[in-house]
mmCIF file of C-alpha atoms in Angstrom:
data_model
loop_
_atom_site.group_PDB
_atom_site.id
_atom_site.type_symbol
_atom_site.label_atom_id
_atom_site.label_comp_id
_atom_site.label_asym_id
_atom_site.label_seq_id
_atom_site.Cartn_x
_atom_site.Cartn_y
_atom_site.Cartn_z
ATOM 1 C CA UNK A 1 34.785 196.290 -69.664
ATOM 2 C CA UNK A 2 33.646 194.279 -66.500
ATOM 3 C CA UNK A 3 37.265 193.138 -65.336
ATOM 4 C CA UNK A 4 40.669 193.947 -64.684
ATOM 5 C CA UNK A 5 43.428 191.466 -65.556
ATOM 6 C CA UNK A 6 46.657 191.200 -63.479
ATOM 7 C CA UNK A 7 49.980 190.038 -63.566
ATOM 8 C CA UNK A 8 53.010 190.164 -60.784
ATOM 9 C CA UNK A 9 53.827 193.345 -60.395
ATOM 10 C CA UNK A 10 57.151 192.093 -59.963
ATOM 11 C CA UNK A 11 59.179 188.876 -60.251
ATOM 12 C CA UNK A 12 61.927 187.380 -59.855
ATOM 13 C CA UNK A 13 64.618 184.847 -58.378
ATOM 14 C CA UNK A 14 67.932 183.814 -56.899
ATOM 15 C CA UNK A 15 69.871 181.277 -55.350
ATOM 16 C CA UNK A 16 67.226 181.098 -52.107
ATOM 17 C CA UNK A 17 63.981 180.643 -54.554
ATOM 18 C CA UNK A 18 61.376 183.275 -56.236
ATOM 19 C CA UNK A 19 59.734 186.231 -55.189
ATOM 20 C CA UNK A 20 56.491 187.506 -56.845
ATOM 21 C CA UNK A 21 54.992 190.775 -55.808
ATOM 22 C CA UNK A 22 51.525 190.253 -56.313
ATOM 23 C CA UNK A 23 49.291 193.401 -55.231
ATOM 24 C CA UNK A 24 50.902 196.844 -54.245
ATOM 25 C CA UNK A 25 47.843 198.929 -54.232
ATOM 26 C CA UNK A 26 44.491 199.158 -52.398
ATOM 27 C CA UNK A 27 42.547 199.161 -48.941
ATOM 28 C CA UNK A 28 42.036 195.429 -48.592
ATOM 29 C CA UNK A 29 40.390 194.225 -45.549
ATOM 30 C CA UNK A 30 40.409 190.474 -45.880
ATOM 31 C CA UNK A 31 43.441 188.261 -47.559
ATOM 32 C CA UNK A 32 42.212 184.507 -48.146
ATOM 33 C CA UNK A 33 44.018 181.586 -49.945
ATOM 34 C CA UNK A 34 42.359 179.105 -51.166
ATOM 35 C CA UNK A 35 43.145 175.298 -53.077
ATOM 36 C CA UNK A 36 40.772 174.156 -55.886
ATOM 37 C CA UNK A 37 40.904 170.386 -57.506
ATOM 38 C CA UNK A 38 40.632 170.419 -60.989
ATOM 39 C CA UNK A 39 37.278 170.293 -62.548
ATOM 40 C CA UNK A 40 35.928 172.289 -59.578
ATOM 41 C CA UNK A 41 33.835 175.102 -59.710
ATOM 42 C CA UNK A 42 33.951 178.438 -56.989
ATOM 43 C CA UNK A 43 32.099 181.643 -57.356
ATOM 44 C CA UNK A 44 28.653 181.788 -58.503
ATOM 45 C CA UNK A 45 27.817 185.149 -56.312
ATOM 46 C CA UNK A 46 28.050 188.711 -56.897
ATOM 47 C CA UNK A 47 28.642 191.211 -54.086
ATOM 48 C CA UNK A 48 27.018 194.461 -53.647
ATOM 49 C CA UNK A 49 29.692 196.103 -51.194
ATOM 50 C CA UNK A 50 33.553 194.516 -51.904
ATOM 51 C CA UNK A 51 35.766 194.871 -54.614
ATOM 52 C CA UNK A 52 37.407 191.611 -54.959
ATOM 53 C CA UNK A 53 41.094 190.752 -56.422
ATOM 54 C CA UNK A 54 41.516 186.414 -56.829
ATOM 55 C CA UNK A 55 44.889 186.222 -58.104
ATOM 56 C CA UNK A 56 46.595 182.771 -59.224
ATOM 57 C CA UNK A 57 49.596 182.046 -57.429
ATOM 58 C CA UNK A 58 49.524 178.215 -59.140
ATOM 59 C CA UNK A 59 46.910 176.673 -62.113
ATOM 60 C CA UNK A 60 44.945 178.028 -64.565
ATOM 61 C CA UNK A 61 40.892 178.706 -64.139
ATOM 62 C CA UNK A 62 38.049 179.938 -66.800
ATOM 63 C CA UNK A 63 36.577 182.970 -65.640
ATOM 64 C CA UNK A 64 33.226 183.670 -66.543
ATOM 65 C CA UNK A 65 31.811 187.256 -65.517
ATOM 66 C CA UNK A 66 28.449 189.256 -66.067
ATOM 67 C CA UNK A 67 26.871 192.672 -65.247
ATOM 68 C CA UNK A 68 24.088 191.768 -62.948
ATOM 69 C CA UNK A 69 22.540 194.818 -63.657
ATOM 70 C CA UNK A 70 22.939 194.307 -67.779
ATOM 71 C CA UNK A 71 22.982 190.700 -67.892
ATOM 72 C CA UNK A 72 23.856 190.919 -71.484
ATOM 73 C CA UNK A 73 27.288 191.888 -70.404
ATOM 74 C CA UNK A 74 29.693 189.238 -69.939
ATOM 75 C CA UNK A 75 33.113 188.219 -70.293
ATOM 76 C CA UNK A 76 34.771 184.905 -70.803
ATOM 77 C CA UNK A 77 38.981 184.321 -70.379
ATOM 78 C CA UNK A 78 41.401 181.997 -68.835
ATOM 79 C CA UNK A 79 44.066 182.796 -65.939
ATOM 80 C CA UNK A 80 46.813 181.177 -65.819
ATOM 81 C CA UNK A 81 49.884 180.851 -63.345
ATOM 82 C CA UNK A 82 50.761 184.865 -62.115
ATOM 83 C CA UNK A 83 47.780 185.861 -63.320
ATOM 84 C CA UNK A 84 44.665 187.735 -61.391
ATOM 85 C CA UNK A 85 41.399 189.735 -61.946
ATOM 86 C CA UNK A 86 39.826 192.395 -60.309
ATOM 87 C CA UNK A 87 35.875 192.171 -59.853
ATOM 88 C CA UNK A 88 33.371 194.762 -58.987
ATOM 89 C CA UNK A 89 30.748 194.868 -57.406
ATOM 90 C CA UNK A 90 28.072 193.534 -58.968
ATOM 91 C CA UNK A 91 29.344 191.125 -61.258
ATOM 92 C CA UNK A 92 28.857 187.869 -61.200
ATOM 93 C CA UNK A 93 31.878 185.883 -61.306
ATOM 94 C CA UNK A 94 32.489 182.014 -61.372
ATOM 95 C CA UNK A 95 35.765 179.784 -61.923
ATOM 96 C CA UNK A 96 35.833 176.551 -63.202
ATOM 97 C CA UNK A 97 39.754 175.194 -62.508
ATOM 98 C CA UNK A 98 41.307 173.546 -65.283
ATOM 99 C CA UNK A 99 44.140 172.622 -62.955
ATOM 100 C CA UNK A 100 44.818 172.009 -59.131
ATOM 101 C CA UNK A 101 44.919 175.602 -57.888
ATOM 102 C CA UNK A 102 45.922 177.927 -55.535
ATOM 103 C CA UNK A 103 44.608 181.608 -55.931
ATOM 104 C CA UNK A 104 44.785 184.516 -53.268
ATOM 105 C CA UNK A 105 41.406 186.431 -52.937
ATOM 106 C CA UNK A 106 41.869 190.232 -51.683
ATOM 107 C CA UNK A 107 38.334 191.953 -50.708
ATOM 108 C CA UNK A 108 37.480 195.333 -49.662
ATOM 109 C CA UNK A 109 35.316 194.565 -46.839
ATOM 110 C CA UNK A 110 35.378 191.849 -44.436
ATOM 111 C CA UNK A 111 32.881 188.442 -44.546
ATOM 112 C CA UNK A 112 30.681 189.259 -42.204
ATOM 113 C CA UNK A 113 29.008 185.895 -41.424
ATOM 114 C CA UNK A 114 25.637 187.436 -39.856
ATOM 115 C CA UNK A 115 25.440 189.492 -43.134
ATOM 116 C CA UNK A 116 27.377 188.111 -46.250
ATOM 117 C CA UNK A 117 27.874 190.320 -48.756
ATOM 118 C CA UNK A 118 27.084 187.285 -50.917
ATOM 119 C CA UNK A 119 24.406 187.537 -53.514
ATOM 120 C CA UNK A 120 22.530 184.844 -56.308
ATOM 121 C CA UNK A 121 21.358 185.770 -59.508
ATOM 122 C CA UNK A 122 18.654 184.394 -60.871
ATOM 123 C CA UNK A 123 18.193 185.463 -64.343
ATOM 124 C CA UNK A 124 14.304 185.497 -65.361
#
């Protein structure tokens, strides 16, 4: 299994609104919020050092994962609002957004523009 699918660890609502607990474990050095329009694609890369969690706060996305060390090992599934996926190093990840979406991404390494841990996989 290349990934670990996640969901809220806690969810509650009252007269004030709602609360959704996204992640309550790990050692994250970077947290990002992204919005993406339906039909768009993000990812298409892998990391050598960075572990990443992508948590869909709103919308729906098709996820495709492939281990670049064993390209025959792959997964494809749909993330819905309130679900996330943990992506390990050397796993190529591509998300196609089926609806307008918002996501939170947590990374174990900071993005360094001078030495980004973003790599493209070229199949032979």
